[in-house]
Amino acid sequence: MISSCLAYTEKSLVGENVSMQKKERVARIKKELQEPQWLPSPYDTAWVAMVPSQGIPQAPCFPQCVEWILQNQQDNGSWGIREYDSSNDKCSLLSTLACILALKKWNVGPEHISRGLHFIGRNFSVVMDEQIDAPVGFNVTFTGMISLAISMGLEFPVKQTYVDDILHIRQMELKRFAEDTSYGREEYMAYIAEGLGDMLDWNEVMKFQRKNGSLFNSPSATAAALIYNHDDKALQYLNLLVSKFGSSVPTVFPINIYCQLSMVDSLEKTGISHHFSTEIRSILDMTYSFWLQRDEEIMLDVATCAMAFRILRMNGYDVSSDELSHLAEASAFRSTLQGYLNDTKSLLELQKASTVSVSKNETILDNIGYWSSNFLKEKMSSNDVDMVPVFTEVEYALKFPFYATMERLDHRRSIEHFDAQGYQMFKTSYLPCLANKDHLALAVEDFTFSQFAYQAELVHVESWVKENRIDQLQFARQKQAYCYLSASGTMFAPELSEARISFAKTSVLITIVDDFFDVAGSKEEIENLISLVEKWDEHQELQFYSESVEILFFAIYTTVNQLGESASALQNRDVRKHMIELWIETLRSMSAEAEWVTSQYVPTINEYMTNANLSYGLGPIIPASLYFVGQELSELVVKDQEYNELIRLMNICCRLLNDIQGYEREGSQGKVNSVSLLVLHSGGFMSSESAKKTIEEYIASCRKDLLRLVLKEDSVVPRPCKELFWKMCKINHLFYSQTDGYSSQKEMVGAVNAVIYEPLKLQTSDPSLTVKSEH
């Protein structure tokens, strides 16, 4: 008894400790969301330190920045981001050289200069190594500073041939600039102005100055503007930075919107955004306000603009794709700074933004999707070094657009590929979020915990199958795992357990009934089953035509009664009648299709689609889950036109997706579907491939209409309920994107294991983030 008490106490203490750690993680992430933190950039701080005081050119305008340089040299002689432990990267070399120049300009820190020069000398080979990632403009900024250092009398402890090779790279870059007259090249040269100095026409450079006085929100470029061409607004910008951050500056400012949206995107992609609903809503409200004002921080950066559009739209904000019209053509993108740099992340954000279309008339998004996808495919096939860090993300985005994915699979992939360091490369390294390790740890914990819940729920569903003798029906596909996958992969939150189980059980029943009508049931058995369901509580008045009918009826009867009773308690009204009516409608429509096969009747397309809206079987599945998602659904809501339109659009998408992949199989069974009917009624003018393409276009149109309804604000149907219609559409896109994944025995097994069974496999060496298999 004593050992049991000790074990219980220990378990309780461990549980309390885990809970406390989780609360602390959530608190730190919330703080970072509300107030993003910026690490100092030694490179940009050095350039600000080089700005001379107005009226006293022999003294620094920002002596505190000079002092910061003196106080922050690392033991190896370099200046770099302390959290980024790497002495052999180009960013550290760039920052170190800039700090050396700043100290040399004001004739201070000779020992610091010496140690810095020796660090550069030891690592000079890194400069020429093309396999090592380079900051934007490195071949201009670093070589420009080499020239400046030589003119100051500094000597590098390396062979002169190495220095000559570096300077030759500079000449090649300058020659390339001279041959390029594009607007993108002008913008790029202004962005890396500190590396070109008095070679530039600074009046031309200043046309890129932003309202806040900066050049591209870059402290280093703005500092160069003050060094080579004094400007009051530029000085005001740097004064603001130094007063805000003290003695150092970040590599880019302001960047609040990009940083916060990146965090929101990451929280959503890893499945933990529900912990931060209030903070996210506040961020998106603010972003939407800036969007309406066409704020420069959003509109002048391609990646930020595309990401803001996608996230705002998917969270229900009314944003028009017209705001992306300046990027509708590939040539327009090429004229931007990101386009000139052929920036992969900007292209990827544009491609993602193009997929959230809510109308067939959004041609701007269609155009962006076309050219951005082509550019990304070209980059993937070209062995572009820039592609290496994001290759898998690009590959995944192109293969699985967001409307053809399962959320929990996305979460798993995002967690496993999560970069806990999270550095991005501008003109130097930049860390947009300091809470990345907390973010990853929280995501791992939530996902791992959910798997234990999913496993227990699936065991319950398997037991229910046996209790109802469903496993004894030899003709039926046993799809419990796939049905539960569809539920857990989308309704993943812990509190939605009843919704998942209801979804899975109803899906299993629909699958078996479908098989019964398609391959096993005689006309008499089908009519008997329908009559029994129509009688419901008075079913004793009828006989069972066969044991299969008896098993099927009682499985439906018992399950719907149980679910109906639970749902009625949650909804504070009797919803069982509605659930029964949906079953009767579905069975009758399935019977009509079976009759067509028996009589060899060929329906018109309109007849087929009218009946298919019910016969696909989603009617009983969705309400059985909707009633459990925590929202009250009155009878008026489920009879409203909006609710019925959601069902209609979802049914069309799912039915037609199934038709495309099941065309040949159903044809061999003597059945018709939308593909074969289009061919038959075309009078020989349409091939099956043309029919499939026509149907795919119609699916895309209906999918966009469905998404528009789901995202619409001030609607009759609550948003959490509307999302279930969209998620069902996504599930079917995933199952039927390449083949008939639902009928296949193997196609979706990997997804089942990934969502329910297999522990996460993290790409990190941090032992604190190791996934525990015990619970």
mmCIF file with all atom_site columns, C-alpha atoms in Angstrom, residues 262-350:
data_model
loop_
_atom_site.group_PDB
_atom_site.id
_atom_site.type_symbol
_atom_site.label_atom_id
_atom_site.label_alt_id
_atom_site.label_comp_id
_atom_site.label_asym_id
_atom_site.label_entity_id
_atom_site.label_seq_id
_atom_site.pdbx_PDB_ins_code
_atom_site.Cartn_x
_atom_site.Cartn_y
_atom_site.Cartn_z
_atom_site.occupancy
_atom_site.B_iso_or_equiv
_atom_site.pdbx_formal_charge
_atom_site.auth_seq_id
_atom_site.auth_comp_id
_atom_site.auth_asym_id
_atom_site.auth_atom_id
_atom_site.pdbx_PDB_model_num
ATOM 1  C CA . SER A 1 262 ? 5.170   33.776 -39.746 1.00 0.00 ? 262 SER A CA 1
ATOM 2  C CA . MET A 1 263 ? 4.550   32.732 -36.146 1.00 0.00 ? 263 MET A CA 1
ATOM 3  C CA . VAL A 1 264 ? 0.782   32.486 -36.714 1.00 0.00 ? 264 VAL A CA 1
ATOM 4  C CA . ASP A 1 265 ? 1.383   30.413 -39.849 1.00 0.00 ? 265 ASP A CA 1
ATOM 5  C CA . SER A 1 266 ? 3.772   28.134 -38.003 1.00 0.00 ? 266 SER A CA 1
ATOM 6  C CA . LEU A 1 267 ? 1.395   27.680 -35.053 1.00 0.00 ? 267 LEU A CA 1
ATOM 7  C CA . GLU A 1 268 ? -1.395  26.740 -37.449 1.00 0.00 ? 268 GLU A CA 1
ATOM 8  C CA . LYS A 1 269 ? 0.820   24.356 -39.447 1.00 0.00 ? 269 LYS A CA 1
ATOM 9  C CA . THR A 1 270 ? 1.916   22.489 -36.308 1.00 0.00 ? 270 THR A CA 1
ATOM 10 C CA . GLY A 1 271 ? -1.586  22.200 -34.865 1.00 0.00 ? 271 GLY A CA 1
ATOM 11 C CA . ILE A 1 272 ? -1.199  24.305 -31.714 1.00 0.00 ? 272 ILE A CA 1
ATOM 12 C CA . SER A 1 273 ? -2.819  27.603 -32.741 1.00 0.00 ? 273 SER A CA 1
ATOM 13 C CA . HIS A 1 274 ? -5.836  26.869 -30.503 1.00 0.00 ? 274 HIS A CA 1
ATOM 14 C CA . HIS A 1 275 ? -3.673  27.711 -27.481 1.00 0.00 ? 275 HIS A CA 1
ATOM 15 C CA . PHE A 1 276 ? -3.272  31.270 -28.782 1.00 0.00 ? 276 PHE A CA 1
ATOM 16 C CA . SER A 1 277 ? -6.662  32.183 -30.248 1.00 0.00 ? 277 SER A CA 1
ATOM 17 C CA . THR A 1 278 ? -6.906  35.570 -28.540 1.00 0.00 ? 278 THR A CA 1
ATOM 18 C CA . GLU A 1 279 ? -3.375  36.632 -29.468 1.00 0.00 ? 279 GLU A CA 1
ATOM 19 C CA . ILE A 1 280 ? -3.782  35.458 -33.067 1.00 0.00 ? 280 ILE A CA 1
ATOM 20 C CA . ARG A 1 281 ? -7.077  37.319 -33.477 1.00 0.00 ? 281 ARG A CA 1
ATOM 21 C CA . SER A 1 282 ? -5.423  40.490 -32.179 1.00 0.00 ? 282 SER A CA 1
ATOM 22 C CA . ILE A 1 283 ? -2.534  40.107 -34.648 1.00 0.00 ? 283 ILE A CA 1
ATOM 23 C CA . LEU A 1 284 ? -4.852  39.451 -37.576 1.00 0.00 ? 284 LEU A CA 1
ATOM 24 C CA . ASP A 1 285 ? -7.108  42.391 -36.677 1.00 0.00 ? 285 ASP A CA 1
ATOM 25 C CA . MET A 1 286 ? -4.060  44.646 -36.697 1.00 0.00 ? 286 MET A CA 1
ATOM 26 C CA . THR A 1 287 ? -2.744  43.134 -39.933 1.00 0.00 ? 287 THR A CA 1
ATOM 27 C CA . TYR A 1 288 ? -6.131  43.591 -41.592 1.00 0.00 ? 288 TYR A CA 1
ATOM 28 C CA . SER A 1 289 ? -6.125  47.249 -40.560 1.00 0.00 ? 289 SER A CA 1
ATOM 29 C CA . PHE A 1 290 ? -2.694  47.694 -42.155 1.00 0.00 ? 290 PHE A CA 1
ATOM 30 C CA . TRP A 1 291 ? -3.880  45.772 -45.231 1.00 0.00 ? 291 TRP A CA 1
ATOM 31 C CA . LEU A 1 292 ? -6.768  48.181 -45.727 1.00 0.00 ? 292 LEU A CA 1
ATOM 32 C CA . GLN A 1 293 ? -4.316  51.088 -45.402 1.00 0.00 ? 293 GLN A CA 1
ATOM 33 C CA . ARG A 1 294 ? -2.023  49.449 -47.965 1.00 0.00 ? 294 ARG A CA 1
ATOM 34 C CA . ASP A 1 295 ? 0.810   49.761 -45.482 1.00 0.00 ? 295 ASP A CA 1
ATOM 35 C CA . GLU A 1 296 ? 4.321   49.618 -46.970 1.00 0.00 ? 296 GLU A CA 1
ATOM 36 C CA . GLU A 1 297 ? 5.438   46.906 -44.577 1.00 0.00 ? 297 GLU A CA 1
ATOM 37 C CA . ILE A 1 298 ? 2.928   44.577 -46.256 1.00 0.00 ? 298 ILE A CA 1
ATOM 38 C CA . MET A 1 299 ? 2.598   45.838 -49.799 1.00 0.00 ? 299 MET A CA 1
ATOM 39 C CA . LEU A 1 300 ? 6.277   46.421 -50.627 1.00 0.00 ? 300 LEU A CA 1
ATOM 40 C CA . ASP A 1 301 ? 7.397   42.921 -49.630 1.00 0.00 ? 301 ASP A CA 1
ATOM 41 C CA . VAL A 1 302 ? 6.205   40.072 -51.847 1.00 0.00 ? 302 VAL A CA 1
ATOM 42 C CA . ALA A 1 303 ? 6.358   37.327 -49.213 1.00 0.00 ? 303 ALA A CA 1
ATOM 43 C CA . THR A 1 304 ? 4.611   39.412 -46.549 1.00 0.00 ? 304 THR A CA 1
ATOM 44 C CA . CYS A 1 305 ? 1.892   40.529 -48.970 1.00 0.00 ? 305 CYS A CA 1
ATOM 45 C CA . ALA A 1 306 ? 1.171   36.981 -50.174 1.00 0.00 ? 306 ALA A CA 1
ATOM 46 C CA . MET A 1 307 ? 1.254   35.510 -46.671 1.00 0.00 ? 307 MET A CA 1
ATOM 47 C CA . ALA A 1 308 ? -1.005  38.247 -45.284 1.00 0.00 ? 308 ALA A CA 1
ATOM 48 C CA . PHE A 1 309 ? -3.523  37.655 -48.076 1.00 0.00 ? 309 PHE A CA 1
ATOM 49 C CA . ARG A 1 310 ? -3.603  33.888 -47.518 1.00 0.00 ? 310 ARG A CA 1
ATOM 50 C CA . ILE A 1 311 ? -3.798  33.941 -43.721 1.00 0.00 ? 311 ILE A CA 1
ATOM 51 C CA . LEU A 1 312 ? -6.309  36.783 -43.546 1.00 0.00 ? 312 LEU A CA 1
ATOM 52 C CA . ARG A 1 313 ? -8.582  35.156 -46.120 1.00 0.00 ? 313 ARG A CA 1
ATOM 53 C CA . MET A 1 314 ? -8.437  31.734 -44.499 1.00 0.00 ? 314 MET A CA 1
ATOM 54 C CA . ASN A 1 315 ? -9.334  33.324 -41.160 1.00 0.00 ? 315 ASN A CA 1
ATOM 55 C CA . GLY A 1 316 ? -12.453 34.976 -42.536 1.00 0.00 ? 316 GLY A CA 1
ATOM 56 C CA . TYR A 1 317 ? -11.225 38.503 -43.333 1.00 0.00 ? 317 TYR A CA 1
ATOM 57 C CA . ASP A 1 318 ? -12.562 40.161 -46.474 1.00 0.00 ? 318 ASP A CA 1
ATOM 58 C CA . VAL A 1 319 ? -9.433  40.620 -48.590 1.00 0.00 ? 319 VAL A CA 1
ATOM 59 C CA . SER A 1 320 ? -9.555  41.076 -52.334 1.00 0.00 ? 320 SER A CA 1
ATOM 60 C CA . SER A 1 321 ? -7.186  39.331 -54.711 1.00 0.00 ? 321 SER A CA 1
ATOM 61 C CA . ASP A 1 322 ? -7.067  42.653 -56.610 1.00 0.00 ? 322 ASP A CA 1
ATOM 62 C CA . GLU A 1 323 ? -4.396  43.709 -54.118 1.00 0.00 ? 323 GLU A CA 1
ATOM 63 C CA . LEU A 1 324 ? -2.134  41.105 -55.743 1.00 0.00 ? 324 LEU A CA 1
ATOM 64 C CA . SER A 1 325 ? -2.749  42.435 -59.257 1.00 0.00 ? 325 SER A CA 1
ATOM 65 C CA . HIS A 1 326 ? 0.746   43.946 -59.348 1.00 0.00 ? 326 HIS A CA 1
ATOM 66 C CA . LEU A 1 327 ? 2.069   40.364 -59.255 1.00 0.00 ? 327 LEU A CA 1
ATOM 67 C CA . ALA A 1 328 ? -0.361  38.788 -61.717 1.00 0.00 ? 328 ALA A CA 1
ATOM 68 C CA . GLU A 1 329 ? 2.333   38.409 -64.373 1.00 0.00 ? 329 GLU A CA 1
ATOM 69 C CA . ALA A 1 330 ? 5.741   36.781 -64.051 1.00 0.00 ? 330 ALA A CA 1
ATOM 70 C CA . SER A 1 331 ? 7.398   39.845 -65.580 1.00 0.00 ? 331 SER A CA 1
ATOM 71 C CA . ALA A 1 332 ? 5.987   42.012 -62.776 1.00 0.00 ? 332 ALA A CA 1
ATOM 72 C CA . PHE A 1 333 ? 7.496   39.703 -60.169 1.00 0.00 ? 333 PHE A CA 1
ATOM 73 C CA . ARG A 1 334 ? 10.845  39.826 -61.950 1.00 0.00 ? 334 ARG A CA 1
ATOM 74 C CA . SER A 1 335 ? 10.808  43.607 -61.526 1.00 0.00 ? 335 SER A CA 1
ATOM 75 C CA . THR A 1 336 ? 10.704  43.347 -57.724 1.00 0.00 ? 336 THR A CA 1
ATOM 76 C CA . LEU A 1 337 ? 13.682  42.890 -55.438 1.00 0.00 ? 337 LEU A CA 1
ATOM 77 C CA . GLN A 1 338 ? 12.554  39.362 -54.532 1.00 0.00 ? 338 GLN A CA 1
ATOM 78 C CA . GLY A 1 339 ? 11.992  38.585 -58.198 1.00 0.00 ? 339 GLY A CA 1
ATOM 79 C CA . TYR A 1 340 ? 15.444  39.795 -59.172 1.00 0.00 ? 340 TYR A CA 1
ATOM 80 C CA . LEU A 1 341 ? 16.865  37.558 -56.449 1.00 0.00 ? 341 LEU A CA 1
ATOM 81 C CA . ASN A 1 342 ? 14.635  34.693 -57.663 1.00 0.00 ? 342 ASN A CA 1
ATOM 82 C CA . ASP A 1 343 ? 13.684  34.253 -54.017 1.00 0.00 ? 343 ASP A CA 1
ATOM 83 C CA . THR A 1 344 ? 12.219  30.798 -53.395 1.00 0.00 ? 344 THR A CA 1
ATOM 84 C CA . LYS A 1 345 ? 10.288  31.721 -50.246 1.00 0.00 ? 345 LYS A CA 1
ATOM 85 C CA . SER A 1 346 ? 8.549   34.607 -51.996 1.00 0.00 ? 346 SER A CA 1
ATOM 86 C CA . LEU A 1 347 ? 7.613   32.327 -54.892 1.00 0.00 ? 347 LEU A CA 1
ATOM 87 C CA . LEU A 1 348 ? 6.326   29.686 -52.485 1.00 0.00 ? 348 LEU A CA 1
ATOM 88 C CA . GLU A 1 349 ? 4.190   32.213 -50.623 1.00 0.00 ? 349 GLU A CA 1
ATOM 89 C CA . LEU A 1 350 ? 2.709   33.415 -53.908 1.00 0.00 ? 350 LEU A CA 1
#
